[in-house]
Short mmCIF file of C-alpha atoms and ligand atoms in Angstrom, two decimals:
data_model
loop_
_atom_site.label_atom_id
_atom_site.label_comp_id
_atom_site.label_asym_id
_atom_site.label_seq_id
_atom_site.Cartn_x
_atom_site.Cartn_y
_atom_site.Cartn_z
CA MET A 1040 0.00 0.00 0.00
CA SER A 1041 1.38 3.44 -0.82
CA LYS A 1042 1.37 5.90 2.07
CA SER A 1043 -0.98 8.20 0.13
CA GLU A 1044 -3.76 5.59 0.17
CA ASN A 1045 -5.79 5.47 3.34
CA PRO A 1046 -5.74 2.21 5.32
CA ASP A 1047 -8.74 0.03 6.25
CA VAL A 1048 -7.63 -0.20 9.86
CA ILE A 1049 -5.68 2.12 12.17
CA LEU A 1050 -4.19 0.79 15.39
CA ILE A 1051 -3.22 3.48 17.90
CA GLY A 1052 -0.42 2.42 20.25
CA ALA A 1053 2.18 -0.30 19.86
CA GLY A 1054 1.66 -2.46 22.94
CA ILE A 1055 0.61 -6.10 23.17
CA MET A 1056 -3.07 -5.34 22.52
CA SER A 1057 -2.54 -3.67 19.12
CA ALA A 1058 0.10 -6.30 18.24
CA THR A 1059 -2.37 -9.09 19.00
CA LEU A 1060 -5.27 -7.47 17.16
CA GLY A 1061 -3.12 -6.66 14.12
CA THR A 1062 -1.85 -10.25 13.99
CA PHE A 1063 -5.38 -11.66 14.20
CA LEU A 1064 -6.59 -9.34 11.45
CA LYS A 1065 -3.72 -10.24 9.10
CA LEU A 1066 -4.36 -13.98 9.69
CA LEU A 1067 -8.12 -13.64 9.18
CA SER A 1068 -8.14 -11.12 6.35
CA PRO A 1069 -4.66 -10.91 4.78
CA ASN A 1070 -5.61 -8.16 2.32
CA LEU A 1071 -6.57 -5.62 4.97
CA ASN A 1072 -4.46 -2.46 4.88
CA ILE A 1073 -3.35 -1.66 8.42
CA GLU A 1074 -1.39 1.27 9.83
CA VAL A 1075 -0.01 1.53 13.37
CA PHE A 1076 0.92 4.77 15.16
CA GLU A 1077 3.07 4.83 18.29
CA ARG A 1078 4.02 8.04 20.13
CA LEU A 1079 7.30 6.71 21.58
CA ASP A 1080 10.37 5.95 19.46
CA ARG A 1081 10.04 2.16 19.69
CA VAL A 1082 7.28 -0.39 20.18
CA ALA A 1083 6.56 -2.02 23.57
CA LEU A 1084 7.99 0.73 25.77
CA GLU A 1085 5.00 1.27 28.07
CA SER A 1086 3.14 -1.38 30.15
CA SER A 1087 4.00 -4.20 27.72
CA ASN A 1088 7.73 -3.67 28.30
CA PRO A 1089 9.13 -6.58 30.34
CA TRP A 1090 10.52 -4.31 33.06
CA ASN A 1091 7.25 -2.42 33.44
CA ASN A 1092 5.07 -5.45 34.23
CA ALA A 1093 5.58 -8.59 36.31
CA GLY A 1094 5.43 -11.03 33.39
CA THR A 1095 3.09 -13.38 35.22
CA GLY A 1096 1.13 -15.55 32.83
CA HIS A 1097 -2.03 -14.86 34.85
CA ALA A 1098 -3.96 -18.13 35.01
CA ALA A 1099 -5.24 -17.74 38.60
CA LEU A 1100 -2.85 -20.49 39.68
CA CYS A 1101 -1.48 -18.35 42.52
CA GLU A 1102 -3.29 -14.99 42.72
CA LEU A 1103 -5.68 -14.93 45.67
CA ASN A 1104 -7.62 -11.91 44.39
CA TYR A 1105 -9.22 -14.04 41.63
CA MET A 1106 -10.72 -16.32 44.27
CA PRO A 1107 -11.68 -14.46 47.44
CA ASP A 1108 -12.57 -16.45 50.54
CA SER A 1109 -16.17 -17.45 51.24
CA LYS A 1110 -17.97 -15.55 53.98
CA ASP A 1111 -18.99 -18.67 55.95
CA GLY A 1112 -15.85 -20.82 55.95
CA SER A 1113 -17.12 -23.08 53.14
CA LEU A 1114 -14.99 -23.79 50.04
CA PRO A 1115 -14.40 -20.56 48.10
CA ASN A 1116 -16.06 -20.36 44.68
CA PRO A 1117 -13.55 -21.29 41.93
CA ALA A 1118 -15.65 -19.87 39.04
CA LYS A 1119 -13.65 -16.66 38.49
CA ALA A 1120 -10.29 -18.44 38.83
CA VAL A 1121 -11.38 -21.05 36.28
CA ALA A 1122 -12.60 -18.32 33.91
CA ILE A 1123 -9.26 -16.45 34.11
CA ASN A 1124 -7.40 -19.71 33.47
CA GLU A 1125 -9.63 -20.40 30.42
CA GLN A 1126 -8.69 -16.95 29.10
CA PHE A 1127 -4.99 -17.72 29.51
CA GLN A 1128 -5.42 -20.99 27.63
CA LEU A 1129 -6.57 -18.94 24.61
CA SER A 1130 -3.24 -17.09 24.78
CA ARG A 1131 -1.29 -20.35 25.10
CA GLN A 1132 -3.05 -21.76 22.04
CA PHE A 1133 -2.63 -18.55 20.01
CA TRP A 1134 1.08 -18.30 20.83
CA SER A 1135 1.53 -22.01 20.01
CA TYR A 1136 -0.04 -21.45 16.59
CA LEU A 1137 2.28 -18.46 16.05
CA VAL A 1138 5.34 -20.55 16.98
CA GLU A 1139 4.24 -23.37 14.66
CA THR A 1140 3.74 -20.91 11.79
CA LYS A 1141 7.07 -19.17 12.60
CA ILE A 1142 5.40 -15.82 13.28
CA LEU A 1143 6.91 -16.01 16.77
CA GLY A 1144 10.46 -17.26 17.24
CA SER A 1145 11.55 -19.99 19.60
CA PRO A 1146 9.37 -20.09 22.72
CA GLU A 1147 12.24 -19.39 25.17
CA THR A 1148 12.37 -15.87 23.71
CA PHE A 1149 9.03 -15.05 25.30
CA ILE A 1150 7.75 -17.76 27.69
CA ASN A 1151 9.45 -19.85 30.38
CA SER A 1152 8.18 -22.44 32.85
CA THR A 1153 8.09 -20.87 36.30
CA PRO A 1154 6.11 -22.63 39.04
CA HIS A 1155 3.35 -20.50 40.52
CA MET A 1156 3.08 -20.52 44.32
CA THR A 1157 0.86 -18.92 46.93
CA PHE A 1158 2.49 -18.44 50.32
CA VAL A 1159 0.56 -17.38 53.43
CA ARG A 1160 1.24 -16.85 57.11
CA GLY A 1161 -1.11 -17.04 60.11
CA ALA A 1162 -3.83 -19.53 60.99
CA LYS A 1163 -6.65 -17.66 59.21
CA ASP A 1164 -4.87 -17.49 55.84
CA VAL A 1165 -3.52 -21.03 56.16
CA ASP A 1166 -7.11 -22.24 56.54
CA TYR A 1167 -8.24 -20.14 53.55
CA LEU A 1168 -5.41 -21.40 51.34
CA GLN A 1169 -6.18 -25.01 52.27
CA ARG A 1170 -9.85 -24.53 51.31
CA ARG A 1171 -8.80 -22.73 48.11
CA PHE A 1172 -6.65 -25.74 47.27
CA GLU A 1173 -9.53 -28.16 48.03
CA ALA A 1174 -11.79 -26.19 45.67
CA LEU A 1175 -9.23 -26.16 42.84
CA LYS A 1176 -7.32 -29.42 43.02
CA ASP A 1177 -9.81 -31.39 40.91
CA GLN A 1178 -10.36 -28.63 38.38
CA PRO A 1179 -8.93 -29.88 35.05
CA LEU A 1180 -6.95 -26.68 34.37
CA PHE A 1181 -5.37 -26.76 37.83
CA ALA A 1182 -4.16 -30.36 37.62
CA GLY A 1183 -0.99 -31.02 39.58
CA MET A 1184 -1.49 -28.33 42.22
CA GLN A 1185 0.06 -29.27 45.57
CA PHE A 1186 -0.52 -27.89 49.07
CA SER A 1187 1.68 -28.06 52.16
CA LYS A 1188 1.95 -26.60 55.65
CA ASP A 1189 5.35 -28.25 56.16
CA PRO A 1190 8.30 -25.80 56.07
CA LYS A 1191 10.55 -28.60 54.76
CA VAL A 1192 8.31 -29.17 51.74
CA ILE A 1193 7.92 -25.43 51.15
CA ALA A 1194 11.72 -25.07 51.39
CA LYS A 1195 12.07 -27.61 48.57
CA TRP A 1196 9.76 -25.55 46.39
CA ALA A 1197 11.29 -22.15 47.30
CA PRO A 1198 14.18 -22.21 49.78
CA LEU A 1199 14.44 -18.42 50.15
CA LEU A 1200 10.96 -18.30 51.73
CA ILE A 1201 12.07 -20.50 54.61
CA GLU A 1202 15.78 -19.71 55.19
CA GLY A 1203 16.10 -17.55 58.32
CA ARG A 1204 12.43 -17.94 59.28
CA THR A 1205 12.09 -18.23 63.03
CA GLY A 1206 9.05 -18.51 65.29
CA ASP A 1207 6.19 -20.93 65.24
CA GLU A 1208 3.76 -18.96 63.11
CA PRO A 1209 1.72 -21.33 60.90
CA ILE A 1210 2.60 -21.09 57.21
CA ALA A 1211 1.28 -22.80 54.10
CA ALA A 1212 1.86 -22.78 50.36
CA THR A 1213 0.47 -24.15 47.13
CA PHE A 1214 2.73 -25.06 44.21
CA ILE A 1215 1.94 -25.80 40.58
CA ASP A 1216 4.59 -26.25 37.95
CA SER A 1217 2.45 -25.37 34.93
CA GLY A 1218 2.93 -21.66 35.79
CA THR A 1219 4.78 -19.34 33.41
CA ASP A 1220 6.87 -16.19 33.20
CA VAL A 1221 6.08 -14.31 29.99
CA ASP A 1222 8.04 -11.55 28.27
CA PHE A 1223 5.12 -9.62 26.79
CA GLY A 1224 7.55 -7.06 25.37
CA SER A 1225 9.28 -9.74 23.32
CA ILE A 1226 5.92 -11.02 22.00
CA THR A 1227 4.93 -7.46 21.09
CA THR A 1228 8.21 -6.69 19.31
CA GLN A 1229 8.19 -9.97 17.38
CA LEU A 1230 4.56 -9.53 16.31
CA PHE A 1231 5.16 -5.99 15.04
CA LYS A 1232 8.24 -7.15 13.09
CA ASN A 1233 6.11 -9.82 11.46
CA LEU A 1234 3.31 -7.34 10.74
CA GLU A 1235 5.79 -5.03 9.04
CA LYS A 1236 6.98 -7.95 6.91
CA SER A 1237 3.41 -8.55 5.81
CA GLY A 1238 2.99 -4.95 4.68
CA VAL A 1239 1.68 -3.22 7.81
CA SER A 1240 3.10 0.27 8.27
CA VAL A 1241 4.30 0.88 11.85
CA SER A 1242 5.12 4.56 12.49
CA THR A 1243 6.91 5.35 15.74
CA SER A 1244 7.39 8.87 17.19
CA SER A 1245 3.87 9.46 15.88
CA GLU A 1246 1.36 10.67 18.42
CA VAL A 1247 -2.32 10.56 17.58
CA GLN A 1248 -3.77 13.83 18.82
CA GLY A 1249 -7.16 14.04 17.16
CA LEU A 1250 -9.96 11.62 16.27
CA ASN A 1251 -12.77 12.89 14.18
CA ARG A 1252 -15.76 11.03 12.70
CA LEU A 1253 -16.43 12.13 9.10
CA LYS A 1254 -19.81 12.33 7.43
CA ASP A 1255 -19.25 9.06 5.57
CA GLY A 1256 -18.81 7.25 8.93
CA THR A 1257 -15.02 6.84 8.61
CA TRP A 1258 -12.56 8.20 11.17
CA GLU A 1259 -9.93 10.82 10.49
CA ILE A 1260 -6.99 10.89 12.86
CA THR A 1261 -4.48 13.68 13.33
CA VAL A 1262 -0.94 12.40 13.85
CA ARG A 1263 1.89 14.59 15.15
CA ASP A 1264 5.48 13.62 14.39
CA THR A 1265 7.08 14.05 17.82
CA ASN A 1266 10.50 14.84 16.27
CA THR A 1267 9.48 17.45 13.70
CA GLY A 1268 6.11 18.60 15.04
CA GLN A 1269 4.63 18.00 11.56
CA ARG A 1270 0.97 16.95 11.42
CA THR A 1271 -0.54 14.41 9.03
CA TYR A 1272 -4.10 13.17 8.61
CA ARG A 1273 -5.13 9.54 7.99
CA LYS A 1274 -8.57 8.04 7.45
CA ALA A 1275 -9.88 4.53 8.16
CA LYS A 1276 -13.14 2.60 8.50
CA PHE A 1277 -12.01 1.04 11.78
CA VAL A 1278 -9.83 2.44 14.56
CA PHE A 1279 -8.56 0.52 17.57
CA VAL A 1280 -7.45 2.62 20.52
CA GLY A 1281 -4.73 0.45 22.04
CA ALA A 1282 -3.18 3.41 23.80
CA GLY A 1283 -2.96 1.81 27.25
CA GLY A 1284 -3.43 4.45 29.96
CA TRP A 1285 -4.17 7.11 27.33
CA ALA A 1286 -7.06 5.15 25.80
CA LEU A 1287 -9.64 7.11 27.78
CA LYS A 1288 -8.19 10.41 26.56
CA LEU A 1289 -8.53 9.34 22.91
CA LEU A 1290 -11.96 7.77 23.36
CA GLN A 1291 -13.11 11.05 24.94
CA LYS A 1292 -11.70 12.89 21.88
CA SER A 1293 -13.70 10.63 19.59
CA GLY A 1294 -16.90 11.93 21.22
CA ILE A 1295 -18.59 8.50 21.26
CA GLY A 1296 -21.38 8.24 23.83
CA GLU A 1297 -20.15 4.81 24.95
CA ALA A 1298 -17.05 6.42 26.59
CA LYS A 1299 -19.08 8.88 28.65
CA GLY A 1300 -19.01 8.47 32.43
CA TYR A 1301 -15.69 6.59 32.44
CA GLY A 1302 -12.64 7.78 34.32
CA THR A 1303 -9.15 6.47 35.03
CA PHE A 1304 -7.64 5.82 38.44
CA PRO A 1305 -3.86 5.71 38.05
CA VAL A 1306 -1.70 3.58 40.33
CA GLY A 1307 2.06 3.84 39.94
CA GLY A 1308 4.39 1.02 40.84
CA GLN A 1309 7.91 0.22 41.97
CA TRP A 1310 9.89 -3.01 42.23
CA LEU A 1311 12.90 -4.27 44.07
CA ARG A 1312 15.15 -6.17 41.66
CA THR A 1313 18.24 -8.27 42.19
CA ASP A 1314 20.56 -9.71 39.57
CA ASN A 1315 22.66 -11.50 42.21
CA GLN A 1316 22.92 -14.88 40.49
CA ALA A 1317 23.50 -16.76 43.77
CA LEU A 1318 20.01 -15.66 44.88
CA VAL A 1319 18.49 -16.11 41.44
CA ALA A 1320 19.72 -19.72 41.39
CA LYS A 1321 17.88 -20.41 44.64
CA HIS A 1322 14.47 -19.16 43.56
CA GLN A 1323 12.58 -20.45 40.55
CA ALA A 1324 8.97 -19.47 41.16
CA LYS A 1325 6.43 -16.68 41.23
CA VAL A 1326 5.23 -16.46 44.81
CA TYR A 1327 2.06 -14.48 45.50
CA SER A 1328 0.56 -13.76 48.90
CA GLN A 1329 -2.27 -12.00 50.68
CA ALA A 1330 -2.82 -8.24 50.13
CA SER A 1331 -2.28 -5.69 52.92
CA VAL A 1332 -5.42 -3.92 54.18
CA GLY A 1333 -6.60 -1.37 51.60
CA ALA A 1334 -4.10 -2.47 48.94
CA PRO A 1335 -5.52 -2.67 45.41
CA PRO A 1336 -5.59 -6.34 44.29
CA MET A 1337 -2.96 -5.80 41.59
CA SER A 1338 -0.51 -4.38 44.14
CA VAL A 1339 -0.18 -7.59 46.11
CA PRO A 1340 3.59 -8.02 46.38
CA HIS A 1341 5.11 -11.14 44.90
CA LEU A 1342 8.60 -12.58 44.70
CA ASP A 1343 9.23 -13.52 41.12
CA THR A 1344 11.71 -15.12 38.82
CA ARG A 1345 11.86 -12.93 35.68
CA VAL A 1346 13.49 -14.05 32.49
CA VAL A 1347 14.25 -11.26 30.03
CA ASP A 1348 16.57 -11.72 27.03
CA GLY A 1349 17.50 -15.16 28.36
CA LYS A 1350 18.77 -13.76 31.67
CA ALA A 1351 17.02 -14.44 34.99
CA SER A 1352 16.59 -11.90 37.82
CA LEU A 1353 14.38 -11.72 40.89
CA LEU A 1354 11.72 -9.06 41.19
CA PHE A 1355 9.76 -8.17 44.30
CA GLY A 1356 6.75 -5.88 44.21
CA PRO A 1357 4.98 -4.00 42.85
CA TYR A 1358 4.69 -1.38 45.56
CA ALA A 1359 1.83 0.93 44.70
CA THR A 1360 2.68 4.61 44.38
CA ALA A 1361 0.39 7.62 43.97
CA ASN A 1362 1.00 9.37 40.64
CA PRO A 1363 -1.55 11.24 38.45
CA LYS A 1364 0.01 10.09 35.14
CA PHE A 1365 -1.98 7.59 33.06
CA LEU A 1366 1.19 6.31 31.31
CA LYS A 1367 4.75 5.99 32.65
CA ASN A 1368 5.70 8.50 29.93
CA GLY A 1369 2.49 10.43 30.47
CA SER A 1370 1.77 13.86 31.97
CA ILE A 1371 0.94 14.97 35.50
CA PHE A 1372 -2.08 16.69 33.93
CA ASP A 1373 -3.54 13.36 32.71
CA LEU A 1374 -5.90 13.04 35.66
CA PRO A 1375 -7.25 16.62 35.77
CA ALA A 1376 -7.53 16.73 31.96
CA SER A 1377 -9.74 13.63 31.97
CA LEU A 1378 -12.45 15.26 34.08
CA ARG A 1379 -15.73 15.82 32.26
CA PRO A 1380 -19.24 16.70 33.51
CA ALA A 1381 -20.27 13.07 32.77
CA ASN A 1382 -17.54 11.48 34.89
CA LEU A 1383 -17.33 13.98 37.76
CA ILE A 1384 -19.72 12.01 39.98
CA PRO A 1385 -17.99 8.65 39.33
CA TYR A 1386 -14.59 10.26 40.13
CA LEU A 1387 -15.94 11.83 43.35
CA ALA A 1388 -17.74 8.65 44.41
CA VAL A 1389 -14.57 6.58 43.90
CA GLY A 1390 -12.46 9.15 45.78
CA LEU A 1391 -14.86 9.27 48.72
CA GLY A 1392 -15.87 5.61 48.69
CA ASN A 1393 -12.38 4.09 48.67
CA PHE A 1394 -10.88 5.62 51.77
CA PRO A 1395 -8.83 2.50 52.72
CA LEU A 1396 -7.28 2.47 49.22
CA ILE A 1397 -6.46 6.21 49.29
CA LYS A 1398 -5.00 5.81 52.81
CA TYR A 1399 -2.96 2.83 51.62
CA LEU A 1400 -1.60 4.76 48.59
CA VAL A 1401 -0.64 7.77 50.73
CA GLY A 1402 1.05 5.40 53.19
CA GLU A 1403 2.99 3.77 50.34
CA LEU A 1404 4.00 7.17 48.98
CA VAL A 1405 5.77 8.17 52.18
CA LYS A 1406 7.50 4.81 52.69
CA THR A 1407 11.29 4.91 52.45
CA LYS A 1408 13.29 2.19 50.63
CA GLU A 1409 14.06 0.66 54.06
CA LYS A 1410 10.36 0.50 54.94
CA LYS A 1411 9.58 -1.07 51.56
CA PHE A 1412 12.34 -3.55 52.14
CA GLU A 1413 10.54 -4.76 55.30
CA SER A 1414 7.78 -6.25 53.09
CA LEU A 1415 10.42 -8.28 51.26
CA LEU A 1416 11.69 -9.60 54.59
CA GLU A 1417 8.22 -11.05 55.22
CA PHE A 1418 8.78 -13.23 52.13
CA MET A 1419 12.50 -13.69 52.36
CA PRO A 1420 13.76 -13.26 55.93
CA ASN A 1421 17.45 -13.39 54.92
CA ALA A 1422 17.22 -10.73 52.19
CA LYS A 1423 20.04 -8.15 52.25
CA SER A 1424 19.25 -4.60 51.25
CA GLU A 1425 22.51 -4.20 49.28
CA ASP A 1426 21.42 -6.94 46.83
CA TRP A 1427 18.28 -5.06 45.77
CA ARG A 1428 17.65 -1.95 43.65
CA LEU A 1429 14.39 0.02 43.74
CA LEU A 1430 13.10 0.67 40.20
CA ASP A 1431 9.99 2.22 38.69
CA ALA A 1432 7.41 -0.18 37.23
CA GLY A 1433 4.74 0.68 34.68
CA GLN A 1434 1.71 2.80 35.39
CA ARG A 1435 -1.66 1.06 35.91
CA ALA A 1436 -4.75 2.84 34.68
CA GLN A 1437 -7.72 1.30 36.46
CA VAL A 1438 -11.26 1.83 35.22
CA ILE A 1439 -13.64 4.17 37.00
CA LYS A 1440 -17.21 3.74 35.80
CA LYS A 1441 -20.71 4.95 36.57
CA ASP A 1442 -22.74 3.00 39.06
CA ARG A 1443 -26.44 3.54 39.67
CA LYS A 1444 -26.29 2.94 43.40
CA LYS A 1445 -22.89 4.30 44.37
CA GLY A 1446 -22.46 6.98 41.68
CA GLY A 1447 -19.17 5.42 40.59
CA VAL A 1448 -17.04 2.34 41.16
CA LEU A 1449 -13.43 1.36 40.71
CA GLN A 1450 -13.08 -1.72 38.54
CA PHE A 1451 -9.92 -3.81 38.58
CA GLY A 1452 -10.52 -5.66 35.30
CA THR A 1453 -10.35 -4.54 31.69
CA GLU A 1454 -13.21 -3.16 29.66
CA VAL A 1455 -13.63 -2.95 25.90
CA ILE A 1456 -15.50 0.19 24.80
CA THR A 1457 -16.99 -0.03 21.30
CA SER A 1458 -19.14 2.48 19.43
CA ALA A 1459 -22.63 1.29 18.47
CA ASP A 1460 -21.60 0.89 14.82
CA GLY A 1461 -18.39 -0.98 15.78
CA SER A 1462 -16.19 1.50 13.89
CA ILE A 1463 -14.06 2.35 16.94
CA SER A 1464 -13.02 0.21 19.84
CA GLY A 1465 -10.70 0.88 22.75
CA LEU A 1466 -9.47 -0.89 25.81
CA LEU A 1467 -9.57 0.52 29.32
CA GLY A 1468 -8.09 -1.03 32.46
CA ALA A 1469 -5.16 -3.24 33.31
CA SER A 1470 -5.72 -6.54 35.06
CA PRO A 1471 -5.32 -9.47 34.24
CA GLY A 1472 -3.82 -7.54 31.39
CA ALA A 1473 -1.39 -8.79 28.83
CA SER A 1474 -2.03 -12.46 29.69
CA THR A 1475 -5.56 -12.14 28.39
CA ALA A 1476 -4.78 -10.03 25.32
CA VAL A 1477 -6.08 -12.83 23.08
CA TYR A 1478 -9.39 -13.15 24.93
CA VAL A 1479 -9.87 -9.38 24.93
CA MET A 1480 -8.96 -8.92 21.26
CA LEU A 1481 -11.42 -11.69 20.29
CA GLN A 1482 -14.11 -9.49 21.88
CA VAL A 1483 -12.96 -6.56 19.74
CA LEU A 1484 -13.10 -8.73 16.60
CA GLU A 1485 -16.60 -9.95 17.43
CA ARG A 1486 -17.97 -6.48 18.12
CA SER A 1487 -16.23 -4.47 15.43
CA PHE A 1488 -16.16 -7.04 12.61
CA ALA A 1489 -19.64 -8.43 13.23
CA ASN A 1490 -20.27 -9.02 9.49
CA GLU A 1491 -17.05 -10.95 8.98
CA PHE A 1492 -16.91 -12.77 12.33
CA ASP A 1493 -19.12 -15.73 11.37
CA GLY A 1494 -17.05 -16.37 8.28
CA TRP A 1495 -13.88 -16.35 10.40
CA GLN A 1496 -14.99 -19.18 12.72
CA ALA A 1497 -13.19 -22.00 10.89
CA LYS A 1498 -9.89 -20.10 10.78
CA LEU A 1499 -10.27 -19.08 14.43
CA LYS A 1500 -10.78 -22.76 15.34
CA GLN A 1501 -7.62 -23.61 13.44
CA ILE A 1502 -5.67 -20.94 15.34
CA ILE A 1503 -7.30 -21.64 18.73
CA PRO A 1504 -8.66 -25.20 18.83
CA SER A 1505 -10.76 -24.58 21.96
CA PHE A 1506 -12.34 -21.42 20.50
CA GLY A 1507 -16.07 -21.37 21.30
CA SER A 1508 -15.89 -24.10 23.96
CA LYS A 1509 -14.78 -24.42 27.58
CA LEU A 1510 -11.74 -26.60 28.25
CA SER A 1511 -12.65 -26.91 31.93
CA ALA A 1512 -15.86 -28.70 30.97
CA ASP A 1513 -13.97 -31.78 29.77
CA PRO A 1514 -10.93 -33.04 31.75
CA ALA A 1515 -9.60 -35.12 28.82
CA VAL A 1516 -9.80 -32.22 26.34
CA ALA A 1517 -8.26 -29.87 28.92
CA ALA A 1518 -5.37 -32.26 29.56
CA ALA A 1519 -4.80 -32.71 25.82
CA SER A 1520 -4.77 -28.95 25.22
CA LEU A 1521 -2.40 -28.28 28.14
CA ALA A 1522 -0.07 -31.04 26.88
CA ALA A 1523 -0.15 -29.80 23.26
CA THR A 1524 0.60 -26.15 24.13
CA ALA A 1525 3.23 -27.21 26.69
CA LYS A 1526 5.01 -29.24 24.00
CA THR A 1527 5.03 -26.43 21.42
CA LEU A 1528 5.89 -23.73 23.93
CA LYS A 1529 8.47 -25.98 25.64
CA ILE A 1530 6.90 -25.44 29.06
CA LYS A 1531 5.60 -27.80 31.73
C1 LIG B 795 3.22 -2.82 37.36
C2 LIG B 795 2.47 -3.66 36.38
C3 LIG B 795 2.52 -5.04 36.48
C4 LIG B 795 1.82 -5.83 35.57
N1 LIG B 795 1.93 -7.18 35.64
C5 LIG B 795 1.32 -7.95 34.73
C6 LIG B 795 1.51 -9.34 34.76
O1 LIG B 795 2.25 -9.86 35.59
N2 LIG B 795 0.86 -10.10 33.84
C7 LIG B 795 0.04 -9.52 32.91
O2 LIG B 795 -0.54 -10.26 32.13
N3 LIG B 795 -0.16 -8.20 32.85
C8 LIG B 795 0.47 -7.40 33.74
N4 LIG B 795 0.32 -6.05 33.69
C9 LIG B 795 -0.63 -5.47 32.73
C10 LIG B 795 -0.06 -5.41 31.31
O3 LIG B 795 1.26 -4.91 31.35
C11 LIG B 795 -0.95 -4.52 30.46
O4 LIG B 795 -2.29 -4.93 30.58
C12 LIG B 795 -0.60 -4.59 28.99
O5 LIG B 795 0.79 -4.47 28.78
C13 LIG B 795 -1.34 -3.48 28.27
O6 LIG B 795 -1.01 -3.52 26.92
P1 LIG B 795 -1.50 -2.36 25.97
O7 LIG B 795 -1.09 -2.71 24.61
O8 LIG B 795 -2.95 -2.10 26.22
O9 LIG B 795 -0.78 -1.04 26.54
P2 LIG B 795 0.73 -0.54 26.49
O10 LIG B 795 1.72 -1.63 26.46
O11 LIG B 795 0.85 0.48 27.56
O12 LIG B 795 0.80 0.15 25.07
C14 LIG B 795 0.09 1.32 24.77
C15 LIG B 795 0.92 2.07 23.76
O13 LIG B 795 0.16 3.16 23.25
C16 LIG B 795 1.03 4.25 23.06
N5 LIG B 795 0.22 5.48 22.99
C17 LIG B 795 -0.51 6.04 23.98
N6 LIG B 795 -1.14 7.12 23.52
C18 LIG B 795 -0.82 7.24 22.22
C19 LIG B 795 -1.16 8.18 21.21
N7 LIG B 795 -1.96 9.22 21.46
N8 LIG B 795 -0.65 8.01 19.96
C20 LIG B 795 0.17 6.96 19.68
N9 LIG B 795 0.54 6.06 20.62
C21 LIG B 795 0.04 6.20 21.87
C22 LIG B 795 1.95 4.17 24.26
O14 LIG B 795 3.15 4.90 24.09
C23 LIG B 795 2.17 2.68 24.38
O15 LIG B 795 3.29 2.25 23.65
C24 LIG B 795 1.02 -5.22 34.56
C25 LIG B 795 1.00 -3.83 34.44
C26 LIG B 795 1.74 -3.06 35.33
C27 LIG B 795 1.75 -1.58 35.14
#
């Protein structure tokens, strides 16, 4: 396609969401003309960058927030955990297809087996974890999960959790070796390289500043070259706003009614990281635990193996920080500039109705590195401050939305916003995030390509064999799918 022709599809932002959607579209409709615009000078520099997120292949194998305790001491309900795991299986299948078709390189470049563990202290949480295990152990997608209260067993799984631990406080852990560490930045970069090879134009240093619906129903976008300041205009029938934390800003610019009433609640993050290989060699797991009072669910600290560019490190965090930017490379005016008459009440209701969260964030803001380090000692009693560096993580942009009863609520999931005619779609929110990019982008395809979607079913089934069905409904099919993707992705 020559640059003077207008594309069929414009993708705004070069993170994992646009990369996934672009790849789907090229597989399903190879003749589509697609253009991508990214404001930074490379792709995958915001949340999808491996050092800005935790790289957990979120499958609810270890994260307690996807399966809160029951109120009456009965077994907690596994439905949400199973649903999150199902969503991750779509990603495993999609990535397997991309490895088999050589669109993605060898699996070690983006995914590595890393057991997922939950570690808790105190009688109440030990009891909860045991009941969580009872509720999950026979679920087909959680096969192989183990539970123990025995420090010796836990020390075999993750020695650093036990070394130096004194006292007789009850502890417990679950362990499952089908967990993964994923380099979402590597997936994003590889997918964009492949898209470019198949004719997609990817323009970096190109910030989309305007979105305007034309009389013929198409969208005109205004793009500013961030090096020269020059503006260009591009038109397309479909626009995807994959701008991460800035998605709300662009959806507001589009003027679509569907974006009204939404707001963004930014939560910054920091990690402690060590590259001390003696420590790295002793810890091969992602260990999640219980959240502190008031902490947002995605700020539950965890002690993680991270593999980036073939090199392993340990990461502990994220610590939540208060910061009004909606992107790491955003502006301190992001929050005030997002206020509109339609979202004022939701913003106020969330501010007033989430006092424990606000108190928690202010408390985190004033914590020194030493104070932050104390949380690591709860996981790893022998940790030495000199081994660890405090680094900034990515910025989370949580969804604030209208609520009839409360005026507004804070939502910790993601939400796809699509105009009534399907011509523009955007993604708000963060968690479970990159792990479920495939599930979320399938929703975009269904809503925005409603006329084509039925005709794409056979190809979608070829790409994702379980598409349209639930793996968890059939233990044999689930086991076969887990085994097939494990083989291709070279994971357990
Ligand atoms: C601290 C932290 C930990 C996380 N941990 C995990 C995890 O363990 N597992 C997991 O699955 N997910 C995790 N996530 C979530 C995950 O990182 C995100 O959900 C995912 O990366 C979002 O991808 P995206 O493509 O929507 O956004 P991004 O990767 O942020 O990409 C958006 C892109 O749009 C560009 N852009 C913005 N505005 C414009 C504009 N106007 N014009 C052009 N370009 C624009 C940005 O520069 C950016 O490159 C974590 C996130 C954070 C912050």
